[in-house]
Amino acid sequence: MPLPRPPAKRADVLATADYEAAAPGPRKKSATSRGAALLKRSAAAAIPAEPLDAPLQEAPPATAVATPAAATTPRRPAAAPTVQPVRPRKPRGSGPTTLFVLDTNVLMHDPTSLFRFEEHDIYLPMITLEELDGHKRGMTEVARNARQVSRDLDALAANMPTRDVSGRSEGLPLNGTGHREASGKLYFQTDLIDVTLPAGLPQGKADNQILGVVQALREQRPGREVVLVSKDINMRIKARALGLPAEDYFNDKTLDDGDLLYTGVLPLPVDFWERNGQVESWQQGGYTYYRVGGPMVPAMLINQFVYLEAPGTPALYAKVVEITGKTAVLRTLKDYTSQRNSVWGVLARNREQNFALNLLMDPDCDFITLSGTAGSGKTLMSLAAGLSQVMDDRRYTEIIVTRVTVPVGEDIGFLPGTEEEKMSPWMGALDDNLEVLAKTDNGAGEWGRAATQDLVRSRIKIKSLNFMRGRTFLNKYVIIDEAQNLTPKQMKTLITRAGPGTKIVCLGNLAQIDTPYLTEGSSGLTYAVDRFKGWPHSGHVTLARGERSRLADFASEAL
């Protein structure tokens, strides 16, 4: 649509015909320039407002300014250039929004859960605020989360439009504090709700009061779906027994199924070489490189291990080092199953252990995660690789070992001594593996082994997880044992401690989670594996087979 004629004097009102007239320009435009301008203008708009007034094939006459009489004469519309219209953004939810009633444990589990429900609304019972106030004192993770939720609620309540009943009933927009992904509203319980629950449920219990609030909301708003969200399994069972919809909080889970976790290993089909056709290969630095293509390339990630084992053909064990377009570069591995390549006397006993040692000994990998069943050699290989790079290669200055102090059974109480002495009962796995590594040096004798063990002990520091905030590790080899018991927030705190030249190794078994309210999908180890996959300086391997003993292997499978 051409621009209207500018007004002749100040505060002049344009006539209707002036909107149809083209604005006078300083010079005449050719058909090509005018067509290009119209194409640009139509491409910038999602849907053209009106059809173009002039054809693009012929140049306009010299008298480009139309008279009002000519402007009122209907003209034949010309065909507009074909432009793919930009589709408007589809809303995240097409149906009516849901009202979610949050239990206190959801807020204390994830302090950002208020802003994780997208376009849906949130309702907080008054008993939830009372329980938050009761758990905000202390230095635990739960207390910190409760204080964070209280601060967020205070910031949201400060944006309340009015202080009367109408202002409270309208709800508070959840995006008022900058969380644009939350487009719903927050409602507080402001009126006393008198609900008659079954006689078997005590009226004074907090969980039962929340169930009463959910039942009252369903009665007051029959046309809207009201759902209880709780991390408490028993509360969800009671809600469903009463006919109330209840759900678990899934937004903190990285994966819905632990079997979908990235393993770091990709088996190649038997006809892999036939599918690729021409394969480019070369030798460099003692390794063989292959540039391959084909349908397997989109499924590959950087630092992912691939293997090809087929009868009648030589086996291939390689690592993806580069992905460019539709091609990938594979590099063969160092064979740590051979005695000449032993790491501090430790040899790889299976394929996955060989992959893990290639990652642990790679100076370009700064973050490594190893998961697997009990007895698969995670701690032993990590400790051997660390000692080799600290004592022999001088790549790192010392080894730092830490873990979460979550007891399996009853707590034994307070422990005396310094930080390292308090952590020594939790580091029994470290002592056992050091004993195994000391036995590998058979030629040193008893005195030599004792001296070596003292030297090794001087290079290993045991640190508590509680004092990691604010630290920076420079040229350190950090081992985080039992990482499956870490929350995503704790995992982020530990990884961000890494300074220049530091390698962090996370070890864990997702089948042995001892932290309450933590599952395989919400564990910090799962979170780190999923977020770091494909980064050029990280790697992950899932160890599939146990090598501790035949008894331990059978117990892992049968029990």
Coordinates of C-alpha atoms in Angstrom, one line a residue:
M1 CA 0.0 0.0 0.0
P2 CA 1.6 3.4 -1.0
L3 CA 2.2 6.0 1.6
P4 CA -0.5 8.8 1.9
R5 CA 0.2 12.4 0.7
P6 CA 1.8 14.5 3.4
P7 CA -0.4 17.2 4.9
A8 CA -0.1 20.7 3.5
K9 CA -0.3 22.5 6.8
R10 CA 0.0 21.7 10.5
A11 CA -2.8 19.7 12.0
D12 CA -4.4 19.2 8.6
V13 CA -6.8 16.2 8.3
L14 CA -6.2 13.9 5.4
A15 CA -9.0 13.1 3.1
T16 CA -10.0 9.6 2.2
A17 CA -8.8 9.9 -1.3
D18 CA -5.3 11.0 0.0
Y19 CA -4.8 7.6 1.5
E20 CA -5.2 6.0 -1.9
A21 CA -2.8 8.4 -3.6
A22 CA 0.9 7.7 -3.9
A23 CA 3.3 10.0 -2.2
P24 CA 5.3 12.2 -4.6
G25 CA 8.9 11.2 -4.8
P26 CA 12.1 13.1 -5.7
R27 CA 12.6 10.9 -8.8
K28 CA 10.8 8.4 -10.9
K29 CA 11.4 4.7 -10.1
S30 CA 11.7 2.0 -12.7
A31 CA 9.6 -1.2 -12.7
T32 CA 12.5 -3.3 -11.5
S33 CA 13.2 -1.1 -8.4
R34 CA 9.5 -0.8 -7.6
G35 CA 9.0 -4.5 -7.9
A36 CA 12.0 -5.2 -5.6
A37 CA 10.6 -2.8 -3.0
L38 CA 7.2 -4.4 -3.1
L39 CA 8.8 -7.9 -2.8
K40 CA 10.8 -6.8 0.3
R41 CA 7.7 -5.2 1.8
S42 CA 5.5 -8.3 1.2
A43 CA 8.2 -10.6 2.5
A44 CA 8.5 -8.6 5.7
A45 CA 4.8 -8.9 6.4
A46 CA 3.3 -12.2 7.6
I47 CA 0.1 -11.7 5.5
P48 CA -0.3 -8.9 3.0
A49 CA -2.9 -6.4 4.1
E50 CA -4.1 -5.5 0.6
P51 CA -3.4 -6.6 -3.0
L52 CA -0.8 -4.6 -4.9
D53 CA -2.3 -1.7 -6.8
A54 CA 0.0 -1.7 -9.9
P55 CA 1.4 -4.5 -12.1
L56 CA 5.1 -5.2 -11.9
Q57 CA 5.6 -5.8 -15.6
E58 CA 5.1 -2.2 -16.9
A59 CA 6.7 1.0 -15.7
P60 CA 4.5 3.5 -14.1
P61 CA 3.6 6.6 -16.1
A62 CA 5.5 9.8 -15.6
T63 CA 2.6 11.3 -13.7
A64 CA 2.9 9.0 -10.7
V65 CA 0.7 11.2 -8.4
A66 CA -2.9 10.3 -8.9
T67 CA -5.8 12.8 -8.7
P68 CA -8.5 12.2 -6.2
A69 CA -10.9 11.4 -9.0
A70 CA -8.6 8.7 -10.4
A71 CA -8.0 7.4 -6.9
T72 CA -11.7 6.7 -6.4
T73 CA -12.0 4.8 -9.7
P74 CA -11.8 1.1 -9.0
R75 CA -8.9 -0.5 -10.7
R76 CA -8.1 -4.1 -11.6
P77 CA -5.9 -5.6 -8.9
A78 CA -2.7 -7.1 -10.1
A79 CA -1.4 -10.5 -9.1
A80 CA 0.8 -10.2 -6.0
P81 CA 4.2 -12.0 -5.9
T82 CA 4.1 -15.4 -4.4
V83 CA 5.5 -15.1 -0.9
Q84 CA 5.4 -17.9 1.7
P85 CA 3.4 -16.4 4.6
V86 CA 4.9 -16.6 8.1
R87 CA 2.7 -18.7 10.3
P88 CA 1.7 -17.2 13.6
R89 CA 3.2 -18.8 16.6
K90 CA 1.0 -21.5 17.9
P91 CA 0.2 -21.2 21.6
R92 CA 1.6 -23.9 24.0
G93 CA -1.8 -25.0 25.0
S94 CA -4.9 -25.1 22.8
G95 CA -7.4 -26.2 25.4
P96 CA -8.5 -24.6 28.7
T97 CA -5.8 -24.0 31.3
T98 CA -5.5 -26.2 34.4
L99 CA -5.5 -25.0 38.0
F100 CA -2.6 -26.8 39.8
V101 CA -2.7 -26.9 43.6
L102 CA 0.9 -27.3 44.8
D103 CA 2.0 -29.3 47.8
T104 CA 4.7 -27.9 50.1
N105 CA 7.2 -30.6 49.2
V106 CA 7.1 -29.6 45.5
L107 CA 8.2 -26.0 46.4
M108 CA 10.9 -27.3 48.7
H109 CA 12.1 -29.8 46.1
D110 CA 12.4 -27.3 43.3
P111 CA 12.2 -23.6 44.3
T112 CA 11.6 -22.6 40.6
S113 CA 8.6 -24.9 40.3
L114 CA 6.3 -21.8 40.5
F115 CA 7.4 -20.8 37.0
R116 CA 7.5 -24.3 35.4
F117 CA 3.8 -24.7 34.5
E118 CA 3.8 -22.5 31.4
E119 CA 0.3 -21.1 30.7
H120 CA -1.5 -22.9 33.6
D121 CA -2.5 -21.3 36.9
I122 CA -1.2 -22.2 40.4
Y123 CA -3.1 -22.2 43.6
L124 CA -1.3 -22.1 47.0
P125 CA -3.3 -23.2 50.1
M126 CA -2.6 -21.2 53.3
I127 CA -1.3 -24.3 55.0
T128 CA 1.4 -24.5 52.4
L129 CA 2.7 -21.1 53.3
E130 CA 2.6 -22.1 57.0
E131 CA 4.7 -25.2 56.3
L132 CA 7.2 -23.1 54.2
D133 CA 7.6 -20.8 57.2
G134 CA 8.3 -23.8 59.4
H135 CA 11.1 -25.2 57.2
K136 CA 12.9 -22.0 56.3
R137 CA 15.4 -22.1 59.3
G138 CA 18.7 -24.0 59.0
M139 CA 21.5 -24.5 56.5
T140 CA 20.1 -27.6 54.8
E141 CA 19.1 -27.7 51.1
V142 CA 15.5 -27.8 52.1
A143 CA 15.8 -24.7 54.2
R144 CA 17.6 -22.8 51.4
N145 CA 14.9 -23.8 48.9
A146 CA 12.1 -22.7 51.3
R147 CA 13.8 -19.3 51.7
Q148 CA 14.1 -18.9 47.9
V149 CA 10.4 -19.7 47.4
S150 CA 9.5 -17.1 50.1
R151 CA 11.5 -14.5 48.3
D152 CA 9.9 -15.3 45.0
L153 CA 6.4 -15.1 46.5
D154 CA 7.2 -11.8 48.1
A155 CA 8.4 -10.4 44.8
L156 CA 5.1 -11.6 43.1
A157 CA 2.9 -10.2 45.9
A158 CA 4.6 -6.8 45.6
N159 CA 3.0 -6.6 42.1
M160 CA -0.5 -7.1 43.3
P161 CA -2.7 -4.4 41.5
T162 CA -5.1 -3.7 44.4
R163 CA -5.2 -4.8 48.0
D164 CA -8.9 -5.4 48.2
V165 CA -10.9 -8.6 47.6
S166 CA -11.1 -8.0 43.8
G167 CA -7.3 -7.7 43.5
R168 CA -6.7 -10.9 45.4
S169 CA -9.3 -12.8 43.3
E170 CA -7.9 -11.8 40.0
G171 CA -4.6 -13.6 40.7
L172 CA -1.0 -12.5 40.3
P173 CA 0.7 -12.8 36.9
L174 CA 3.6 -15.2 37.2
N175 CA 5.7 -13.4 34.6
G176 CA 5.7 -10.3 36.7
T177 CA 9.2 -11.0 37.9
G178 CA 10.8 -11.6 34.5
H179 CA 9.9 -15.3 34.0
R180 CA 8.4 -15.0 30.5
E181 CA 7.8 -18.7 30.1
A182 CA 5.2 -18.6 32.9
S183 CA 2.1 -17.0 31.4
G184 CA -0.4 -18.2 34.1
K185 CA -1.5 -16.6 37.3
L186 CA -0.9 -17.3 41.0
Y187 CA -3.8 -17.6 43.4
F188 CA -3.6 -17.6 47.2
Q189 CA -6.3 -19.1 49.5
T190 CA -7.9 -16.1 51.2
D191 CA -11.1 -17.5 52.5
L192 CA -11.8 -20.3 55.1
I193 CA -13.0 -23.4 53.3
D194 CA -15.2 -25.7 55.3
V195 CA -15.0 -29.2 53.7
T196 CA -16.2 -32.4 55.2
L197 CA -13.6 -35.1 54.6
P198 CA -14.2 -38.8 55.3
A199 CA -14.3 -39.7 59.0
G200 CA -11.0 -41.7 58.7
L201 CA -8.9 -38.7 57.8
P202 CA -7.9 -36.4 60.7
Q203 CA -9.0 -32.8 60.1
G204 CA -5.9 -31.2 61.6
K205 CA -3.3 -32.8 59.4
A206 CA -1.7 -30.5 56.8
D207 CA -2.0 -33.1 54.0
N208 CA -5.7 -33.6 54.7
Q209 CA -6.3 -29.8 54.7
I210 CA -4.7 -29.5 51.2
L211 CA -7.0 -32.4 50.0
G212 CA -10.0 -30.5 51.4
V213 CA -8.9 -27.4 49.4
V214 CA -8.7 -29.4 46.2
Q215 CA -12.1 -30.9 46.8
A216 CA -13.6 -27.4 47.5
L217 CA -12.0 -25.9 44.4
R218 CA -13.5 -28.7 42.3
E219 CA -17.0 -27.9 43.7
Q220 CA -16.6 -24.1 43.3
R221 CA -15.3 -24.3 39.8
P222 CA -17.0 -27.3 38.1
G223 CA -16.0 -26.2 34.6
R224 CA -12.3 -26.2 35.3
E225 CA -9.8 -29.0 35.9
V226 CA -8.2 -28.8 39.3
V227 CA -5.2 -31.1 39.9
L228 CA -3.1 -31.7 43.0
V229 CA 0.7 -31.8 42.4
S230 CA 2.7 -33.5 45.2
K231 CA 6.0 -35.4 45.6
D232 CA 4.4 -37.4 48.4
I233 CA 3.3 -40.8 47.1
N234 CA 1.0 -41.5 50.0
M235 CA -0.8 -38.2 49.5
R236 CA -1.3 -38.9 45.9
I237 CA -2.8 -42.3 46.8
K238 CA -5.2 -40.7 49.3
A239 CA -6.2 -38.1 46.7
R240 CA -7.0 -40.8 44.1
A241 CA -8.9 -42.8 46.7
L242 CA -11.1 -39.7 47.3
G243 CA -11.6 -39.3 43.5
L244 CA -9.3 -36.3 43.2
P245 CA -6.8 -36.0 40.4
A246 CA -3.2 -36.0 41.6
E247 CA 0.1 -36.0 39.7
D248 CA 3.8 -36.2 40.5
Y249 CA 6.1 -33.2 39.7
F250 CA 7.9 -34.3 36.5
N251 CA 9.5 -31.0 35.5
D252 CA 12.7 -31.7 37.4
K253 CA 13.2 -35.0 35.6
T254 CA 15.7 -35.0 32.8
L255 CA 14.4 -38.3 31.5
D256 CA 11.2 -40.1 32.0
D257 CA 12.9 -43.5 31.7
G258 CA 16.4 -44.2 32.9
D259 CA 16.9 -46.7 30.1
L260 CA 16.9 -43.7 27.6
L261 CA 20.0 -42.2 29.2
Y262 CA 22.9 -41.5 26.8
T263 CA 25.4 -44.4 27.0
G264 CA 28.3 -42.9 25.1
V265 CA 28.6 -46.0 23.0
L266 CA 27.1 -46.6 19.5
P267 CA 27.3 -50.1 17.9
L268 CA 27.8 -50.0 14.1
P269 CA 25.9 -52.3 11.7
V270 CA 27.6 -55.2 10.0
D271 CA 27.3 -53.5 6.6
F272 CA 28.7 -50.2 7.8
W273 CA 31.5 -50.1 5.3
E274 CA 29.3 -51.0 2.4
R275 CA 26.8 -48.3 3.2
N276 CA 29.5 -45.6 3.2
G277 CA 31.0 -46.4 -0.2
Q278 CA 34.2 -44.4 -0.5
V279 CA 36.0 -43.9 2.9
E280 CA 38.9 -41.6 3.3
S281 CA 41.6 -42.7 5.8
W282 CA 45.0 -41.4 6.9
Q283 CA 47.6 -41.9 9.6
Q284 CA 48.6 -39.2 12.1
G285 CA 50.3 -39.3 15.5
G286 CA 50.1 -43.1 15.7
Y287 CA 46.3 -43.2 15.2
T288 CA 44.3 -44.0 12.1
Y289 CA 41.5 -41.6 11.0
Y290 CA 38.5 -42.4 8.9
R291 CA 36.2 -39.9 7.3
V292 CA 32.8 -41.6 6.8
G293 CA 29.3 -40.6 5.8
G294 CA 26.0 -42.4 5.4
P295 CA 22.9 -42.7 7.5
M296 CA 24.7 -43.3 10.8
V297 CA 26.3 -39.8 10.9
P298 CA 23.2 -38.0 12.2
A299 CA 23.1 -40.4 15.2
M300 CA 26.7 -39.7 16.2
L301 CA 28.0 -37.2 18.8
I302 CA 31.4 -35.8 19.5
N303 CA 33.5 -38.0 21.8
Q304 CA 31.1 -40.9 21.3
F305 CA 32.6 -44.3 21.0
V306 CA 31.7 -46.6 18.1
Y307 CA 32.6 -50.2 17.6
L308 CA 32.1 -52.8 14.9
E309 CA 32.4 -56.5 15.8
A310 CA 31.4 -59.0 13.1
P311 CA 32.7 -62.5 12.3
G312 CA 35.1 -62.6 9.4
T313 CA 36.0 -58.8 9.5
P314 CA 38.6 -57.0 11.7
A315 CA 37.1 -55.3 14.7
L316 CA 36.8 -51.5 14.8
Y317 CA 37.0 -49.5 18.0
A318 CA 37.0 -45.7 17.4
K319 CA 35.9 -42.4 18.8
V320 CA 34.1 -39.6 17.0
V321 CA 36.4 -36.6 16.9
E322 CA 34.7 -34.4 14.3
I323 CA 31.3 -34.0 12.7
T324 CA 31.1 -31.7 9.6
G325 CA 27.8 -31.6 7.8
K326 CA 27.0 -35.2 6.6
T327 CA 30.5 -36.6 7.3
A328 CA 32.2 -37.6 10.6
V329 CA 35.8 -38.4 11.4
L330 CA 36.6 -41.5 13.5
R331 CA 39.9 -42.0 15.3
T332 CA 41.1 -45.4 16.5
L333 CA 41.7 -45.9 20.2
K334 CA 44.7 -46.8 22.3
D335 CA 44.5 -50.5 23.4
Y336 CA 44.6 -50.4 27.2
T337 CA 43.9 -54.2 27.4
S338 CA 47.6 -54.7 26.4
Q339 CA 50.2 -54.9 29.1
R340 CA 52.4 -52.3 27.5
N341 CA 49.7 -49.7 27.8
S342 CA 48.8 -50.4 31.5
V343 CA 47.7 -47.4 33.6
W344 CA 49.4 -47.6 37.0
G345 CA 49.4 -51.4 36.7
V346 CA 45.6 -51.5 35.7
L347 CA 44.4 -53.1 32.5
A348 CA 41.1 -52.9 30.8
R349 CA 39.2 -56.1 31.1
N350 CA 36.3 -55.4 28.6
R351 CA 35.4 -53.1 25.8
E352 CA 33.7 -50.4 27.9
Q353 CA 36.6 -50.2 30.3
N354 CA 38.9 -49.6 27.4
F355 CA 36.6 -46.8 26.3
A356 CA 36.6 -45.3 29.8
L357 CA 40.5 -45.4 30.1
N358 CA 40.8 -43.6 26.7
L359 CA 38.6 -40.8 28.0
L360 CA 40.3 -40.6 31.4
M361 CA 43.8 -40.4 29.8
D362 CA 42.7 -37.8 27.2
P363 CA 44.0 -34.4 28.2
D364 CA 41.4 -32.6 26.0
C365 CA 38.5 -34.1 28.0
D366 CA 37.7 -31.8 31.0
F367 CA 34.5 -33.4 32.2
I368 CA 34.0 -37.2 32.3
T369 CA 31.0 -39.2 33.7
L370 CA 31.2 -42.9 34.3
S371 CA 28.1 -44.9 35.3
G372 CA 27.6 -48.6 35.8
T373 CA 26.8 -51.4 38.1
A374 CA 28.6 -52.2 41.3
G375 CA 32.1 -53.6 40.7
S376 CA 32.5 -52.4 37.1
G377 CA 35.8 -50.6 38.0
K378 CA 34.7 -47.0 38.0
T379 CA 36.7 -45.9 41.1
L380 CA 39.7 -48.1 40.4
M381 CA 40.2 -46.8 36.8
S382 CA 39.6 -43.2 37.8
L383 CA 42.1 -43.4 40.6
A384 CA 44.7 -45.2 38.5
A385 CA 44.4 -42.6 35.7
G386 CA 44.6 -39.8 38.2
L387 CA 47.8 -41.2 39.8
S388 CA 49.4 -41.8 36.4
Q389 CA 48.7 -38.2 35.3
V390 CA 49.7 -36.7 38.6
M391 CA 52.8 -38.8 39.5
D392 CA 54.2 -39.7 36.1
D393 CA 52.9 -37.1 33.5
R394 CA 52.9 -34.2 36.0
R395 CA 49.7 -33.0 34.2
Y396 CA 47.9 -32.2 37.5
T397 CA 49.2 -31.2 40.9
E398 CA 47.0 -33.4 43.1
I399 CA 43.9 -35.5 43.3
I400 CA 40.8 -34.3 45.2
V401 CA 38.2 -36.9 46.1
T402 CA 34.8 -36.0 47.5
R403 CA 31.4 -37.6 47.8
V404 CA 27.9 -37.0 49.2
T405 CA 27.6 -38.1 52.9
V406 CA 24.3 -39.9 52.6
P407 CA 24.2 -43.0 54.9
V408 CA 22.7 -46.3 53.7
G409 CA 21.3 -47.2 57.1
E410 CA 21.0 -45.4 60.4
D411 CA 23.4 -42.4 61.0
I412 CA 26.2 -43.2 63.4
G413 CA 26.2 -39.7 64.8
F414 CA 28.9 -36.9 64.9
L415 CA 32.5 -37.9 64.0
P416 CA 35.5 -36.4 65.7
G417 CA 38.6 -34.9 64.1
T418 CA 39.4 -32.6 61.2
E419 CA 37.6 -32.4 57.9
E420 CA 39.7 -35.2 56.4
E421 CA 39.3 -37.4 59.5
K422 CA 35.5 -36.8 59.5
M423 CA 35.4 -37.8 55.8
S424 CA 37.7 -40.9 56.2
P425 CA 34.8 -43.3 57.1
W426 CA 33.0 -42.3 53.9
M427 CA 36.1 -43.0 51.8
G428 CA 36.4 -46.7 52.4
A429 CA 36.2 -47.3 48.7
L430 CA 39.3 -45.1 48.2
D431 CA 41.3 -47.1 50.7
D432 CA 40.3 -50.4 49.1
N433 CA 41.3 -49.2 45.7
L434 CA 44.6 -47.8 46.9
E435 CA 45.4 -51.2 48.4
V436 CA 44.7 -52.8 45.1
L437 CA 46.9 -50.3 43.3
A438 CA 49.8 -50.9 45.8
K439 CA 49.8 -54.6 45.1
T440 CA 50.4 -54.0 41.4
D441 CA 54.0 -52.9 42.1
N442 CA 55.5 -56.3 42.7
G443 CA 59.2 -55.4 42.2
A444 CA 59.4 -52.7 44.8
G445 CA 59.3 -54.9 47.9
E446 CA 57.6 -54.2 51.2
W447 CA 59.6 -51.1 52.0
G448 CA 59.2 -49.7 48.5
R449 CA 55.4 -50.3 48.5
A450 CA 55.1 -48.5 51.9
A451 CA 57.1 -45.5 50.6
T452 CA 55.1 -45.4 47.4
Q453 CA 51.8 -45.5 49.4
D454 CA 53.0 -42.6 51.6
L455 CA 53.9 -40.6 48.5
V456 CA 50.5 -41.4 46.9
R457 CA 48.7 -40.4 50.1
S458 CA 50.4 -37.0 50.1
R459 CA 49.0 -36.3 46.6
I460 CA 45.4 -37.3 47.4
K461 CA 43.2 -34.8 49.3
I462 CA 39.8 -35.7 50.8
K463 CA 37.4 -32.8 50.8
S464 CA 33.8 -32.4 52.1
L465 CA 31.0 -31.3 49.8
N466 CA 29.8 -28.8 52.4
F467 CA 32.8 -26.5 52.0
M468 CA 33.0 -26.3 48.2
R469 CA 31.1 -23.0 47.7
G470 CA 33.4 -20.3 46.5
R471 CA 36.5 -22.5 45.8
T472 CA 38.4 -22.7 42.6
F473 CA 40.5 -25.8 41.7
L474 CA 43.6 -25.1 39.6
N475 CA 45.3 -28.0 37.7
K476 CA 43.5 -30.5 39.9
Y477 CA 42.1 -34.0 39.2
V478 CA 38.8 -34.1 40.9
I479 CA 36.9 -37.3 41.5
I480 CA 33.2 -37.0 42.6
D481 CA 32.2 -40.5 43.9
E482 CA 28.6 -41.6 44.3
A483 CA 27.4 -38.8 42.1
Q484 CA 24.0 -40.3 41.7
N485 CA 23.1 -38.9 45.2
L486 CA 23.7 -35.3 44.0
T487 CA 20.9 -33.0 43.1
P488 CA 21.2 -31.0 39.8
K489 CA 21.9 -27.9 41.9
Q490 CA 24.7 -29.6 43.8
M491 CA 26.2 -31.0 40.6
K492 CA 26.2 -27.5 39.1
T493 CA 27.9 -26.1 42.2
L494 CA 30.7 -28.7 42.0
I495 CA 31.3 -28.5 38.2
T496 CA 31.6 -24.7 38.3
R497 CA 34.5 -25.0 40.8
A498 CA 36.8 -26.1 38.0
G499 CA 39.6 -23.7 37.1
P500 CA 42.1 -23.8 34.3
G501 CA 43.7 -27.2 33.7
T502 CA 41.3 -29.1 35.9
K503 CA 39.6 -32.4 35.1
I504 CA 36.4 -33.5 36.8
V505 CA 35.4 -37.2 36.9
C506 CA 31.9 -38.1 38.1
L507 CA 31.2 -41.7 39.1
G508 CA 27.9 -43.2 40.0
N509 CA 25.4 -46.0 39.8
L510 CA 21.8 -44.9 39.2
A511 CA 20.5 -48.1 40.7
Q512 CA 21.9 -47.1 44.2
I513 CA 20.3 -43.7 44.9
D514 CA 20.1 -43.1 48.7
T515 CA 19.1 -39.4 48.7
P516 CA 15.3 -39.0 49.6
Y517 CA 13.0 -37.7 46.8
L518 CA 15.7 -38.3 44.2
T519 CA 15.1 -40.7 41.3
E520 CA 17.0 -41.9 38.3
G521 CA 15.3 -39.2 36.2
S522 CA 16.0 -36.3 38.5
S523 CA 19.5 -37.3 39.7
G524 CA 22.3 -34.8 39.2
L525 CA 24.3 -37.5 37.4
T526 CA 21.5 -37.9 34.8
Y527 CA 21.3 -34.2 34.5
A528 CA 25.0 -33.8 33.8
V529 CA 25.2 -36.7 31.3
D530 CA 22.2 -35.3 29.3
R531 CA 23.4 -31.7 29.3
F532 CA 27.1 -32.4 28.4
K533 CA 26.6 -35.0 25.7
G534 CA 28.1 -33.7 22.4
W535 CA 30.4 -31.1 24.0
P536 CA 33.9 -31.5 22.5
H537 CA 35.6 -31.5 25.9
S538 CA 33.4 -34.0 27.7
G539 CA 32.6 -37.7 27.5
H540 CA 30.5 -40.4 29.0
V541 CA 30.7 -44.2 29.2
T542 CA 28.2 -46.6 30.7
L543 CA 30.1 -49.7 32.0
A544 CA 27.9 -52.7 31.3
R545 CA 29.8 -55.5 33.0
G546 CA 31.0 -56.0 36.6
E547 CA 34.6 -57.2 37.1
R548 CA 34.7 -57.4 40.9
S549 CA 34.0 -61.0 41.5
R550 CA 31.5 -63.7 40.3
L551 CA 29.6 -63.3 43.5
A552 CA 29.2 -59.6 43.1
D553 CA 28.2 -60.0 39.4
F554 CA 25.5 -62.6 40.2
A555 CA 24.2 -60.5 43.2
S556 CA 23.9 -57.4 40.9
E557 CA 21.7 -59.3 38.5
A558 CA 19.7 -61.6 40.8
L559 CA 19.0 -59.3 43.8

